CSV table of C-alpha atoms and ligand atoms in Angstrom, one decimal:
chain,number,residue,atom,x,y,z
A,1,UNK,CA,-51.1,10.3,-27.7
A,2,UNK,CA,-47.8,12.0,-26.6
A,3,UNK,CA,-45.7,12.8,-29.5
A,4,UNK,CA,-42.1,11.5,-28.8
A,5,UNK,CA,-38.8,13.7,-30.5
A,6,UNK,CA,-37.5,11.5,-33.6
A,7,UNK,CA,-34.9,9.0,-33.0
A,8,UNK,CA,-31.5,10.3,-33.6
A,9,UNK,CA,-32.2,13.6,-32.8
A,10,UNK,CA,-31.7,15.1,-29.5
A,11,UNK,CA,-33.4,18.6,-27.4
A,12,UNK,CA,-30.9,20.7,-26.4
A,13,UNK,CA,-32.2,22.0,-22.9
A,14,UNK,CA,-31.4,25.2,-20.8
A,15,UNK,CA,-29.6,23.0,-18.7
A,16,UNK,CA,-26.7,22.1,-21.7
A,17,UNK,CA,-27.5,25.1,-24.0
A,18,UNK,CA,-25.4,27.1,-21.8
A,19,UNK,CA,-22.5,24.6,-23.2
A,20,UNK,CA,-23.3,25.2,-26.7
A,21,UNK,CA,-22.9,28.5,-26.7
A,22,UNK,CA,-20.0,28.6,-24.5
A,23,UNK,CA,-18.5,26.5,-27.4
A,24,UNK,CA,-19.8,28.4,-30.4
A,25,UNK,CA,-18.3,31.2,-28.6
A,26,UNK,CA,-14.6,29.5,-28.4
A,27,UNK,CA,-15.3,28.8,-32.1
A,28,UNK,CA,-15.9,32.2,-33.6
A,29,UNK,CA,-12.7,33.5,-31.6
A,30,UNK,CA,-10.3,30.9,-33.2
A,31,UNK,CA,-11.5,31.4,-36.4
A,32,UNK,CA,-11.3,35.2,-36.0
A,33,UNK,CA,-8.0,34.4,-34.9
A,34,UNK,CA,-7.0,32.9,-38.6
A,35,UNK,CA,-9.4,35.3,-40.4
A,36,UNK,CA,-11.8,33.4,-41.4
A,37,UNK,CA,-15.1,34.8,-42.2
A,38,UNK,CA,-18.6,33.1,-41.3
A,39,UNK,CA,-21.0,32.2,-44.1
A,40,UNK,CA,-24.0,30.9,-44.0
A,41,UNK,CA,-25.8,27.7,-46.5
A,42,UNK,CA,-29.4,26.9,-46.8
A,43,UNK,CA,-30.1,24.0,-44.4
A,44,UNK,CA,-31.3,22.1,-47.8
A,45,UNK,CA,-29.9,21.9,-51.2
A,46,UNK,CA,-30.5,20.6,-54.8
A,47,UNK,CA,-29.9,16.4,-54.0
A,48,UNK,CA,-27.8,17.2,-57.2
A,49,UNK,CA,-25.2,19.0,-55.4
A,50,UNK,CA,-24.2,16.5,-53.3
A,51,UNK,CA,-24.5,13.6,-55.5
A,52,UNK,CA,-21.6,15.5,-57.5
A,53,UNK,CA,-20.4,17.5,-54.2
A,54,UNK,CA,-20.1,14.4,-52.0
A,55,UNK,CA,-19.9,11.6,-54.6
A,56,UNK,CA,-22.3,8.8,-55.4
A,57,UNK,CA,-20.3,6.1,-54.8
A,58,UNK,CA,-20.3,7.1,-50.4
A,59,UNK,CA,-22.4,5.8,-47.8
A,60,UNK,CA,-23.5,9.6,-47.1
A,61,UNK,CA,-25.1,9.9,-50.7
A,62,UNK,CA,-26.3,6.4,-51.4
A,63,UNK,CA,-27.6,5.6,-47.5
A,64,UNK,CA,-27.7,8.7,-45.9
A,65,UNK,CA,-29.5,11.2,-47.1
A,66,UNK,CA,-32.9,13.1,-46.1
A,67,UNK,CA,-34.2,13.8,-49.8
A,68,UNK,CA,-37.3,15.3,-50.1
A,69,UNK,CA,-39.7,16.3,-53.5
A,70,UNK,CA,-41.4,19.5,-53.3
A,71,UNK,CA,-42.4,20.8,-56.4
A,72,UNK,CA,-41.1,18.0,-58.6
A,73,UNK,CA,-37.7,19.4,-57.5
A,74,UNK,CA,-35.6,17.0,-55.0
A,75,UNK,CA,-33.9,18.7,-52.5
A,76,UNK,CA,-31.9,17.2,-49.7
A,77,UNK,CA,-31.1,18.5,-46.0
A,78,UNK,CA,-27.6,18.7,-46.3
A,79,UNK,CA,-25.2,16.0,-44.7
A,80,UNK,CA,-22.3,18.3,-44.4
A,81,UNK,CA,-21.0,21.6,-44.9
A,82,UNK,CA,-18.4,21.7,-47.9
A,83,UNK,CA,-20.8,20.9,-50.9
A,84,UNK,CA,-23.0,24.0,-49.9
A,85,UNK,CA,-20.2,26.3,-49.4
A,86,UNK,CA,-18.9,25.2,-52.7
A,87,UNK,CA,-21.7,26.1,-54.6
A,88,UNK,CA,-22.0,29.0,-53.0
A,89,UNK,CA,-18.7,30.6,-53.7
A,90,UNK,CA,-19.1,29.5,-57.3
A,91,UNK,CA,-22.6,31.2,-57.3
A,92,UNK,CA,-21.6,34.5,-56.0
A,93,UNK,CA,-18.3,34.4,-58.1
A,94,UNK,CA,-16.5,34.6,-54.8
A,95,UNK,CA,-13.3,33.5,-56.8
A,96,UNK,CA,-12.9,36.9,-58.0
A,97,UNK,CA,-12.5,38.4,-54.8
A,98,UNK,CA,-9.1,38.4,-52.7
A,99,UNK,CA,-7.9,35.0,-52.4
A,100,UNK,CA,-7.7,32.8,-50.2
A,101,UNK,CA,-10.9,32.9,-49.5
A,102,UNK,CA,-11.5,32.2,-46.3
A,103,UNK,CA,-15.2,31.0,-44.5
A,104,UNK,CA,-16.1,29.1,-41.4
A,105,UNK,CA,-19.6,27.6,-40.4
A,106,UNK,CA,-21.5,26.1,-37.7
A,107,UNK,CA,-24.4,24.0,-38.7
A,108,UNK,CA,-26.6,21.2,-38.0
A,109,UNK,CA,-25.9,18.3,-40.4
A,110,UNK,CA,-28.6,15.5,-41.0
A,111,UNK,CA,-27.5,11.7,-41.9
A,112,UNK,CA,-29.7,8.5,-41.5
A,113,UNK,CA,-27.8,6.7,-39.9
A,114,UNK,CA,-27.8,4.1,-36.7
A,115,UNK,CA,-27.8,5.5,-33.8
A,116,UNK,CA,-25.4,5.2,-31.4
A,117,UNK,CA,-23.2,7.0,-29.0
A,118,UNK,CA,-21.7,10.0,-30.8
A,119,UNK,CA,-23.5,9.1,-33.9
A,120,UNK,CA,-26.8,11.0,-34.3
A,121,UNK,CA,-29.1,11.5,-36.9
A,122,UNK,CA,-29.1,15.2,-36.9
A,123,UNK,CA,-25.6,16.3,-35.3
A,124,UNK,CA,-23.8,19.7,-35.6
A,125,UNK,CA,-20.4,20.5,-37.2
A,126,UNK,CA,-18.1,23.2,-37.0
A,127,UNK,CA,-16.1,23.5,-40.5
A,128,UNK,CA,-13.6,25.8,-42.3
A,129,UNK,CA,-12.8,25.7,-46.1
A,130,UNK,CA,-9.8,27.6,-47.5
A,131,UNK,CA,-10.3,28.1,-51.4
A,132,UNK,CA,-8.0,29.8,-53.9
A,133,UNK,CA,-4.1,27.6,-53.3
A,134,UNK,CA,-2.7,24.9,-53.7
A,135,UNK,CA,0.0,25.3,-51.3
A,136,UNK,CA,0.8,23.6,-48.2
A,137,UNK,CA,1.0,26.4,-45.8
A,138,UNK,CA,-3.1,26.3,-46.1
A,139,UNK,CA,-2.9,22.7,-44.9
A,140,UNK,CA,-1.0,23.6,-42.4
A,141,UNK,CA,-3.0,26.1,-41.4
A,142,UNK,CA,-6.3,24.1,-41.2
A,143,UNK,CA,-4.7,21.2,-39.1
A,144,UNK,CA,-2.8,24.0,-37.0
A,145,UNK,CA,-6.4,25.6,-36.2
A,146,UNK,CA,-8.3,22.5,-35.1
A,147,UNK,CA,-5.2,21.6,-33.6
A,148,UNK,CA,-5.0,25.1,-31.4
A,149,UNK,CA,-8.4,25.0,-30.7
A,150,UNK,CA,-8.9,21.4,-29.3
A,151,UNK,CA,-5.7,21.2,-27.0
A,152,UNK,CA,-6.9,25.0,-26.0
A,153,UNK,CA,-9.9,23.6,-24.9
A,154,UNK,CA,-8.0,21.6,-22.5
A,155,UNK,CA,-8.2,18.8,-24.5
A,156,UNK,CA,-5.1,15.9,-24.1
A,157,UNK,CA,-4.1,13.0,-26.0
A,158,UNK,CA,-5.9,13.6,-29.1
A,159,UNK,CA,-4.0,11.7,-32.3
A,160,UNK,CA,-3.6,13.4,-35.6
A,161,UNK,CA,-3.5,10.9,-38.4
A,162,UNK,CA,-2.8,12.5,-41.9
A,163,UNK,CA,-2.2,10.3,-45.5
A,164,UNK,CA,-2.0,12.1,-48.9
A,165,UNK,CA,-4.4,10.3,-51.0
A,166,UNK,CA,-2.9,11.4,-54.7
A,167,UNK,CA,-4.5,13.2,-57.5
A,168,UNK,CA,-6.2,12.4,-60.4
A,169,UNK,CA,-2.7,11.7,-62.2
A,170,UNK,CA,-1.4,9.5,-59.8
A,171,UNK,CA,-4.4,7.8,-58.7
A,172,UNK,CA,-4.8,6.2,-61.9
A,173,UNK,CA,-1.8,3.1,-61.5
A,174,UNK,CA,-3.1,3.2,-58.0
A,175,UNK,CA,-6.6,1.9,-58.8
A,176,UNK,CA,-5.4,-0.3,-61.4
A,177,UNK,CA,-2.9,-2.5,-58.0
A,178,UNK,CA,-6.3,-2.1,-55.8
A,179,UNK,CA,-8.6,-4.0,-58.4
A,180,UNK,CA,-5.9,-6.3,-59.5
A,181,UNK,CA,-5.5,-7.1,-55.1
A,182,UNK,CA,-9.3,-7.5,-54.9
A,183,UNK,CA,-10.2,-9.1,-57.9
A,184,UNK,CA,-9.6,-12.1,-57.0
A,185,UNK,CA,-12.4,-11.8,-54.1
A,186,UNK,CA,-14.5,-9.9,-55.8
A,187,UNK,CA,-17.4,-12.4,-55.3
A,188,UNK,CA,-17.3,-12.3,-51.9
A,189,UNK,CA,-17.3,-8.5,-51.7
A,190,UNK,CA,-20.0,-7.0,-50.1
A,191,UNK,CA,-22.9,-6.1,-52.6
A,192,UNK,CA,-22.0,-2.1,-52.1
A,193,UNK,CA,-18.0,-2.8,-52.7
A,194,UNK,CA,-18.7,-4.5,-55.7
A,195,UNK,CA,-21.1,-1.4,-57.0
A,196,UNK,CA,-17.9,0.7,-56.5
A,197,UNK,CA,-14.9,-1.5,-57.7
A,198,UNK,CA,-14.9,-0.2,-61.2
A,199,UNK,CA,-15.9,3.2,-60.4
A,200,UNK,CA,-14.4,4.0,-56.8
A,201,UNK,CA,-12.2,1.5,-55.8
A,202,UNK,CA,-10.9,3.4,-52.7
A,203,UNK,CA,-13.9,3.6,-51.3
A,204,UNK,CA,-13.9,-0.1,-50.3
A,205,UNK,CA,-11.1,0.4,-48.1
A,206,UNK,CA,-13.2,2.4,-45.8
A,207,UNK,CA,-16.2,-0.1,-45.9
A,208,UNK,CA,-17.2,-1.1,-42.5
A,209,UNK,CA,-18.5,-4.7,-43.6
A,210,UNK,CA,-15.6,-7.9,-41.9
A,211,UNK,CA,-15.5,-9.7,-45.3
A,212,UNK,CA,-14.7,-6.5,-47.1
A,213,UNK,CA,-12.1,-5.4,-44.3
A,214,UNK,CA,-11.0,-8.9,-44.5
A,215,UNK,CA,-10.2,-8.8,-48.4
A,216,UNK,CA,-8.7,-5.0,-47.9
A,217,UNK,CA,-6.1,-6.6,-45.9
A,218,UNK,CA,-2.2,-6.2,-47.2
A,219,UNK,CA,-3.8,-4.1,-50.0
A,220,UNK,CA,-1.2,-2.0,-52.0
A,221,UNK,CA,-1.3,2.3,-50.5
A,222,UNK,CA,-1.9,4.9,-52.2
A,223,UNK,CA,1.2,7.0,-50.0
A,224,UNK,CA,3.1,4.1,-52.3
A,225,UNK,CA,2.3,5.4,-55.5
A,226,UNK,CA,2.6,8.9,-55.4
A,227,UNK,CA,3.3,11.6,-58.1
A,228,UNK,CA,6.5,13.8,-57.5
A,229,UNK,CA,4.1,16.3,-57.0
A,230,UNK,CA,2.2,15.4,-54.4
A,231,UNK,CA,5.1,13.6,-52.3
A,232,UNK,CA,6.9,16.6,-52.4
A,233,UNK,CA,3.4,18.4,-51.1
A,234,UNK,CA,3.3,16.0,-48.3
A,235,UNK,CA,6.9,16.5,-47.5
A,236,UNK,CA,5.6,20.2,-47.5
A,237,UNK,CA,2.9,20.0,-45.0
A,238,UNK,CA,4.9,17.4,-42.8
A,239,UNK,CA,7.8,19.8,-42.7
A,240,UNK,CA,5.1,22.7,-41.7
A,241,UNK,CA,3.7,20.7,-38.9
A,242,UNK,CA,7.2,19.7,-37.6
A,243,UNK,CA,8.2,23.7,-37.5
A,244,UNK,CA,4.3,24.4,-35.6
A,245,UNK,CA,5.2,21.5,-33.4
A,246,UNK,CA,1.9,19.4,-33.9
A,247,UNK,CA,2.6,15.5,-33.4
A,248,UNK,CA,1.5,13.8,-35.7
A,249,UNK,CA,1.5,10.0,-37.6
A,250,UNK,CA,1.0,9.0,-41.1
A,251,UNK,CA,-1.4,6.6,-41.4
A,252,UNK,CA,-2.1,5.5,-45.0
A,253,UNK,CA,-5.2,4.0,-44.3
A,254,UNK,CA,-7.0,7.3,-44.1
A,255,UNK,CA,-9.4,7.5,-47.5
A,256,UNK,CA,-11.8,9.9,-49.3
A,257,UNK,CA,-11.7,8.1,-52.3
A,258,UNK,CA,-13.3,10.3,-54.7
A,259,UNK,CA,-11.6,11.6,-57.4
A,260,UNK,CA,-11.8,15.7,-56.5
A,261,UNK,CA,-10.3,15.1,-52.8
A,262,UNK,CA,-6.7,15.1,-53.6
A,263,UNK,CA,-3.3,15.1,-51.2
A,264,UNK,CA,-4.3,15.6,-47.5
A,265,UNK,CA,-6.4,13.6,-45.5
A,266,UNK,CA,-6.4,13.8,-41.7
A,267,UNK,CA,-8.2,12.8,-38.7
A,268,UNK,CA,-8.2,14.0,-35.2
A,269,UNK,CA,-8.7,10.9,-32.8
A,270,UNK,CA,-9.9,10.7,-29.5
A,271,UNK,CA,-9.7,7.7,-27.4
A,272,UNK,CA,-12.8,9.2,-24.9
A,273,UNK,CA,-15.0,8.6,-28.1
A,274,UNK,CA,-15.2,4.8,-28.2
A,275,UNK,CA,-15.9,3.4,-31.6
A,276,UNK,CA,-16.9,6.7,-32.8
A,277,UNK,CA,-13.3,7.8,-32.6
A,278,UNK,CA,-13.0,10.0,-34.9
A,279,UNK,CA,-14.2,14.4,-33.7
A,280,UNK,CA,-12.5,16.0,-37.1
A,281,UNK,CA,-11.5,15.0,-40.4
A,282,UNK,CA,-10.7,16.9,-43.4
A,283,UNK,CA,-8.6,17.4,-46.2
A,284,UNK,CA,-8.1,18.5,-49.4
A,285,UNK,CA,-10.4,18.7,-52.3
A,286,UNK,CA,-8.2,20.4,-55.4
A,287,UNK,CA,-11.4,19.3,-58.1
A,288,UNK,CA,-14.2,20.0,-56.4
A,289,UNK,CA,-15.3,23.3,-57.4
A,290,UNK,CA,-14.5,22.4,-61.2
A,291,UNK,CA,-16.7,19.2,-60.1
A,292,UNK,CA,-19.6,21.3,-59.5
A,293,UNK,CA,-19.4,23.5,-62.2
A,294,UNK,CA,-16.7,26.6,-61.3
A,295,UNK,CA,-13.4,27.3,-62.4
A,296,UNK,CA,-10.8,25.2,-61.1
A,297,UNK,CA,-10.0,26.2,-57.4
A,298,UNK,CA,-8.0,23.9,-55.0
A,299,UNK,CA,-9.5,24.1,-51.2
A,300,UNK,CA,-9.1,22.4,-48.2
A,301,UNK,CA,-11.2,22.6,-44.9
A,302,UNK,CA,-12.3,20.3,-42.1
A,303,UNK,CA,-15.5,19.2,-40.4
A,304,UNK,CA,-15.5,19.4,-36.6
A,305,UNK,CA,-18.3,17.1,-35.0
A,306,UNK,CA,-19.5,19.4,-32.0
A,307,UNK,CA,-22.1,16.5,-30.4
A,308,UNK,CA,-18.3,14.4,-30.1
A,309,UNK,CA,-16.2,17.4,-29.1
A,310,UNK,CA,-18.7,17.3,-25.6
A,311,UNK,CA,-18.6,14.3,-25.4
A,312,UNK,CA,-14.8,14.0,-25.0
A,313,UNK,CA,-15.0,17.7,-23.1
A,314,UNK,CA,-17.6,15.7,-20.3
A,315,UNK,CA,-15.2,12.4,-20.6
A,316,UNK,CA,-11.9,14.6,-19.5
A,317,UNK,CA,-14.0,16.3,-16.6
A,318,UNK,CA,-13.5,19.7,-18.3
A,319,UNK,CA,-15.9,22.1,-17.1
A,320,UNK,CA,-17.8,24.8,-19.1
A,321,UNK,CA,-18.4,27.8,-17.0
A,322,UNK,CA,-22.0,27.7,-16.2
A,323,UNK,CA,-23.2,31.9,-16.4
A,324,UNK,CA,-25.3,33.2,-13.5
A,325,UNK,CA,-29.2,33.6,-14.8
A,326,UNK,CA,-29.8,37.1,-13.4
A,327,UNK,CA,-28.1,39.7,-11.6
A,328,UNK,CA,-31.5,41.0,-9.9
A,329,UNK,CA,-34.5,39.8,-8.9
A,330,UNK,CA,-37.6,42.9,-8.3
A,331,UNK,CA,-39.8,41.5,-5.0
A,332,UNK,CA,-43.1,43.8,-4.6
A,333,UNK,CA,-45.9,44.0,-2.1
A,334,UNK,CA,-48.4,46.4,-2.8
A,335,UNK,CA,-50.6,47.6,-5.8
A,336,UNK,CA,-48.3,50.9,-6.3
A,337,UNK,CA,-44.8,48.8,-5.6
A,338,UNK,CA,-45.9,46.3,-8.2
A,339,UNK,CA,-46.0,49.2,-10.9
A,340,UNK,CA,-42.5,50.8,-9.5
A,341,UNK,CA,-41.2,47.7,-9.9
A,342,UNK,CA,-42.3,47.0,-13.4
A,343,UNK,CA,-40.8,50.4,-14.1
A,344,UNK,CA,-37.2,49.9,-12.0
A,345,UNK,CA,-37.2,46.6,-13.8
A,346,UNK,CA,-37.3,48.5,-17.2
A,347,UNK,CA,-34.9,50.5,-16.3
A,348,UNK,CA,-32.4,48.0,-15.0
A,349,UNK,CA,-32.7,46.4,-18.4
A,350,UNK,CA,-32.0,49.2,-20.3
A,351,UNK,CA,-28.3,49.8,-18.5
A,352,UNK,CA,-28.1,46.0,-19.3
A,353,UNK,CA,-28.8,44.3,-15.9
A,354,UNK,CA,-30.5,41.3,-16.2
A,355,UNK,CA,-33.7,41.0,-14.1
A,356,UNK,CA,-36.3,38.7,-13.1
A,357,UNK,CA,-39.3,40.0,-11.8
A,358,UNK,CA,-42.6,38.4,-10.6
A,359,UNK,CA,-45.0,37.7,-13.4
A,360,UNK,CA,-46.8,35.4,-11.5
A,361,UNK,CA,-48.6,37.3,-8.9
A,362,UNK,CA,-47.4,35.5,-6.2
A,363,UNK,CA,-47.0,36.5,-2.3
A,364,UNK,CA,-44.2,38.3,-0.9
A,365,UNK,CA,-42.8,35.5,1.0
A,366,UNK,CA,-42.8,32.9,-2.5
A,367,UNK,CA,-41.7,35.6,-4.0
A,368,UNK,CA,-38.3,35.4,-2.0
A,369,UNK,CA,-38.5,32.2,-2.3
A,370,UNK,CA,-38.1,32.2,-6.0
A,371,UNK,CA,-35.4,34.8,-6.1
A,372,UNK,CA,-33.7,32.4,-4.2
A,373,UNK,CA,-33.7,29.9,-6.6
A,374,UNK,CA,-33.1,31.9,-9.5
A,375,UNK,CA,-29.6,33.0,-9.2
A,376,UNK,CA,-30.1,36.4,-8.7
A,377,UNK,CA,-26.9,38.0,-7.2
A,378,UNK,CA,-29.5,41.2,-5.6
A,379,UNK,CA,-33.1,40.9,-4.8
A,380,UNK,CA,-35.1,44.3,-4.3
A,381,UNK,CA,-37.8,44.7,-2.4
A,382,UNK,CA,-40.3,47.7,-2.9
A,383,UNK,CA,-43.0,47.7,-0.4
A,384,UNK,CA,-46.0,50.4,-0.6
A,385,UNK,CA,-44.6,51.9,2.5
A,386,UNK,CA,-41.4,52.4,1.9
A,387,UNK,CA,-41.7,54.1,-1.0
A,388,UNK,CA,-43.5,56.7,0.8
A,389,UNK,CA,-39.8,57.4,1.7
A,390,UNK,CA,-38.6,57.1,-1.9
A,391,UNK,CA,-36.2,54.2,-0.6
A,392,UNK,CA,-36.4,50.2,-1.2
A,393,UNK,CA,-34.7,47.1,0.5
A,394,UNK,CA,-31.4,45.8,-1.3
A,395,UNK,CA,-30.4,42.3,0.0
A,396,UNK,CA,-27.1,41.2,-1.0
A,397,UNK,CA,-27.9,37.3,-1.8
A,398,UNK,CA,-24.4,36.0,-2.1
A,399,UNK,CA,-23.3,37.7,1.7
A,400,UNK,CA,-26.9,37.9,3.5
A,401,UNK,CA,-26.5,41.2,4.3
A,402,UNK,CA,-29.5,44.2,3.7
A,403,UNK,CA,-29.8,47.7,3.6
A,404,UNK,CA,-32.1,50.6,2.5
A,405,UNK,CA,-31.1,52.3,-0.4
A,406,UNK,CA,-32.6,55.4,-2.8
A,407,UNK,CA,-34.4,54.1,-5.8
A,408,UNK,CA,-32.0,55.9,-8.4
A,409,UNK,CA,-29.3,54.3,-6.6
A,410,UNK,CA,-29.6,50.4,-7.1
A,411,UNK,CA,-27.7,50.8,-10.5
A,412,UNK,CA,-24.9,52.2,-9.4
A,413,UNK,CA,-24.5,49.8,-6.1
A,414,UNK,CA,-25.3,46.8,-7.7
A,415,UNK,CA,-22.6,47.4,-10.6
A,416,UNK,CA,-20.4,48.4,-7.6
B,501,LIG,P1,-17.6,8.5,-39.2
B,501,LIG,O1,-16.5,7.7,-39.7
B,501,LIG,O2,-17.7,8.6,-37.7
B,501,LIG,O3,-18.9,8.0,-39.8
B,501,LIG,P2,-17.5,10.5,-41.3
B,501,LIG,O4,-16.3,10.1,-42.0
B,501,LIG,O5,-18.8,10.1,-41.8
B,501,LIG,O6,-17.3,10.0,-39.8
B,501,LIG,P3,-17.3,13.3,-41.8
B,501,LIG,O7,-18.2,13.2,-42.9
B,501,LIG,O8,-15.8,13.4,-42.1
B,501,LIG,O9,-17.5,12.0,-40.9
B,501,LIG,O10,-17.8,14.4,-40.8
B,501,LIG,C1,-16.9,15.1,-39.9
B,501,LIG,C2,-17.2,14.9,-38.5
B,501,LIG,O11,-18.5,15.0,-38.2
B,501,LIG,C3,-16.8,13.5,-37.9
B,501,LIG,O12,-15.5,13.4,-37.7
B,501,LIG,C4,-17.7,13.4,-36.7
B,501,LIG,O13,-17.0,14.1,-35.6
B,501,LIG,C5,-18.9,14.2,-37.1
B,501,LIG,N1,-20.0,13.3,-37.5
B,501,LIG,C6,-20.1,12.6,-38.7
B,501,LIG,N2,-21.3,11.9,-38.7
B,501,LIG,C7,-21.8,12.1,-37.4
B,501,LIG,C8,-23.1,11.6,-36.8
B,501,LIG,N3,-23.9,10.8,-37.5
B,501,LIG,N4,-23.3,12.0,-35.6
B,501,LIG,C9,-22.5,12.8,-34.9
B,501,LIG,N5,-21.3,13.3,-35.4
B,501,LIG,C10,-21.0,13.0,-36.7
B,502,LIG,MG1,-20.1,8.5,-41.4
């Protein structure tokens, strides 16, 4: 019986990985750029951590999750990035170091979910976190750098969307309008809304189910009940984004809904995505290191889907430079060629061309035939005979032109 790849998940072939790494590329130079350092999570994590990390009152933690028991212990492969990072900078006491700290990742992230187009079940994201202020500027900074680096992609009419959701202080009058709107539906919530109206409201503002939409309709906003704190920090980051020149529109229907993501939420929107609109969102998260057990350390960060980031990359017709395979390809014919060209392939390699030679044992005339194929910018040929005279056949494969050249000189004219 043929064994068939798990649904959701998705074999990324020669022919695309080419595009991955073009991207992961782009990805390290912007963050570079903004001086942020990489760091790298275990792919799974206490199911603890993101019970408290995530909250467990979302879809992600009470639908979502791959959890596992090994050991008695119950681990989970993680759904996103922040929660790992989190407890590893509390871990490693990485608040004592310089702040901000500042760390970027690329990682695969693994959700149960229904499949569909740009939703997968094991999808990659690329996410920064800046720990260590509460100011605006890192806001800015965050939305500036997925800003830079999607337009610099090529990228056009992408929509920013950014809502302050409050803090703890003002959040509290906030819930209290939300129940007192819903309550009168409450019945005819959906079963998971109901499980969060006493302990996360918000969160059924984001439910997907009609009725619940339905009911969510008119409700009162959190932007409407801010602190003086945190409307002043959203005059803040407004007034940053107006100075960097980033369009933008405040859209107060943008939720995290737990209580340790605090001021800024924001999307980035593409209308190449269908349903799946949405390639970034992130925000801020001022409790969240207190939440899993550090000192208190406000942070903000994003999560960059890369799977939807391609997707909008192939709907715009932007190309990814597709990189040559080989730069030479070693033809022999003859016993004592063979071994010369097992040796001048060596050699080649260790100046760091890169070369293809036959390990098949094929003919001379397939063996053309293949360099052909493979991309090779040079094909050497090393007949017995010729090396009599010390000299081999260099074919130019790009003009069709030949001529006999020294052994020890193919380096030099082929980097020519
Ligand atoms: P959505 O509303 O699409 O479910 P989300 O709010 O669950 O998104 P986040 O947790 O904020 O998404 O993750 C950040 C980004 O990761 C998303 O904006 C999206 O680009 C990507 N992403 C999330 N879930 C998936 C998935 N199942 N498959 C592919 N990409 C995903
Ligand atoms: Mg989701």
């Amino acid at each position: 019986m043929i064994i068939n790849i798990p649904k959701g998940t998705k074999d990324i072939l020669p022919s695309e990985s080419y595009k991955w790494q073009w991207l992961e590329k782009r990805i390290r130079d912007t963050a570079a750029q903004y001086g942020f350092k990489e760091i790298r999570t275990p792919m799974f994590e206490h199911t603890e951590l993101f019970a408290r990390g995530i909250g467990d009152t979302t879809d992600v933690v009470q639908k979502e999750m791959y959890t596992f028991e090994i050991a008695e212990r119950s681990l989970t492969l993680k759904p996103e990035g922040t929660a790992g990072v989190v407890r590893s900078y509390i871990e490693n006491k990485m608040y004592a170091d310089p702040q901000p700290g500042k760390y970027y990742y690329i990682i695969p992230c693994f959700r149960y979910e229904k499949m569909q187009k740009g939703r997968q079940r094991q999808f990659h994201q690329f996410g920064i976190e800046i720990f260590g202020t509460e100011n605006m500027m890192a806001d800015a900074e965050v939305i500036a750098l997925a800003w830079n680096f999607l337009t610099g992609l090529g990228i056009t009419g992408l929509k920013l969307h950014i809502n302050s959701i409050g803090c703890p202080k003002c959040r509290g009058e906030y819930r209290k309008a939300l129940q007192n709107f819903l309550r009168p539906h409450y019945d005819e919530l959906s079963e998971t809304s109901k499980g969060r109206f006493e302990k996360n409201p918000m969160r059924i503002l984001d439910s997907k189910d009609p009725d619940d939409k339905k009911f969510s309709e008119g409700a009162p906003r959190m932007i409407d009940y801010l602190c003086d704190e945190c409307r002043n920090a959203f005059e803040d980051l407004k007034t940053d984004l107006d100075a960097l020149g980033i369009p933008y529109e405040v859209d107060p229907n943008i939720v995290r809904g737990l209580d340790y993501y605090t001021k800024t939420a924001f999307e980035f929107i593409s209308d190449d995505l269908g349903a799946q609109s949405t390639v970034c969102g992130g925000g801020r998260y001022d409790h969240l290191v207190e939440e899993v057990g550090g000192p208190y350390t406000p942070g903000v960060g994003f999560g960059m889907g890369l799977e939807r980031l391609l997707l909008i990359l192939e709907a715009k017709g932007i190309e990814i430079p597709k990189p040559s395979d080989c730069d030479v390809f070693i033809a022999t014919l003859g016993d004592r060629a063979k071994l010369e060209g097992l040796k001048l392939a060596d050699s080649l390699r260790a100046k760091g061309s890169r070369v293809l030679t036959d390990v098949m044992g094929r003919g001379l005339k397939a063996q053309l035939k293949y360099a052909d194929r493979s991309g090779a910018g040079y094909t050497v040929v090393i007949g017995d005979d010729e090396l009599d005279k010390g000299v081999v056949t260099l074919r130019d494969m790009i003009n069709s032109t030949q001529k006999e050249i020294r052994i020890d000189e193919i380096d030099e004219e082929i980097h020519r």
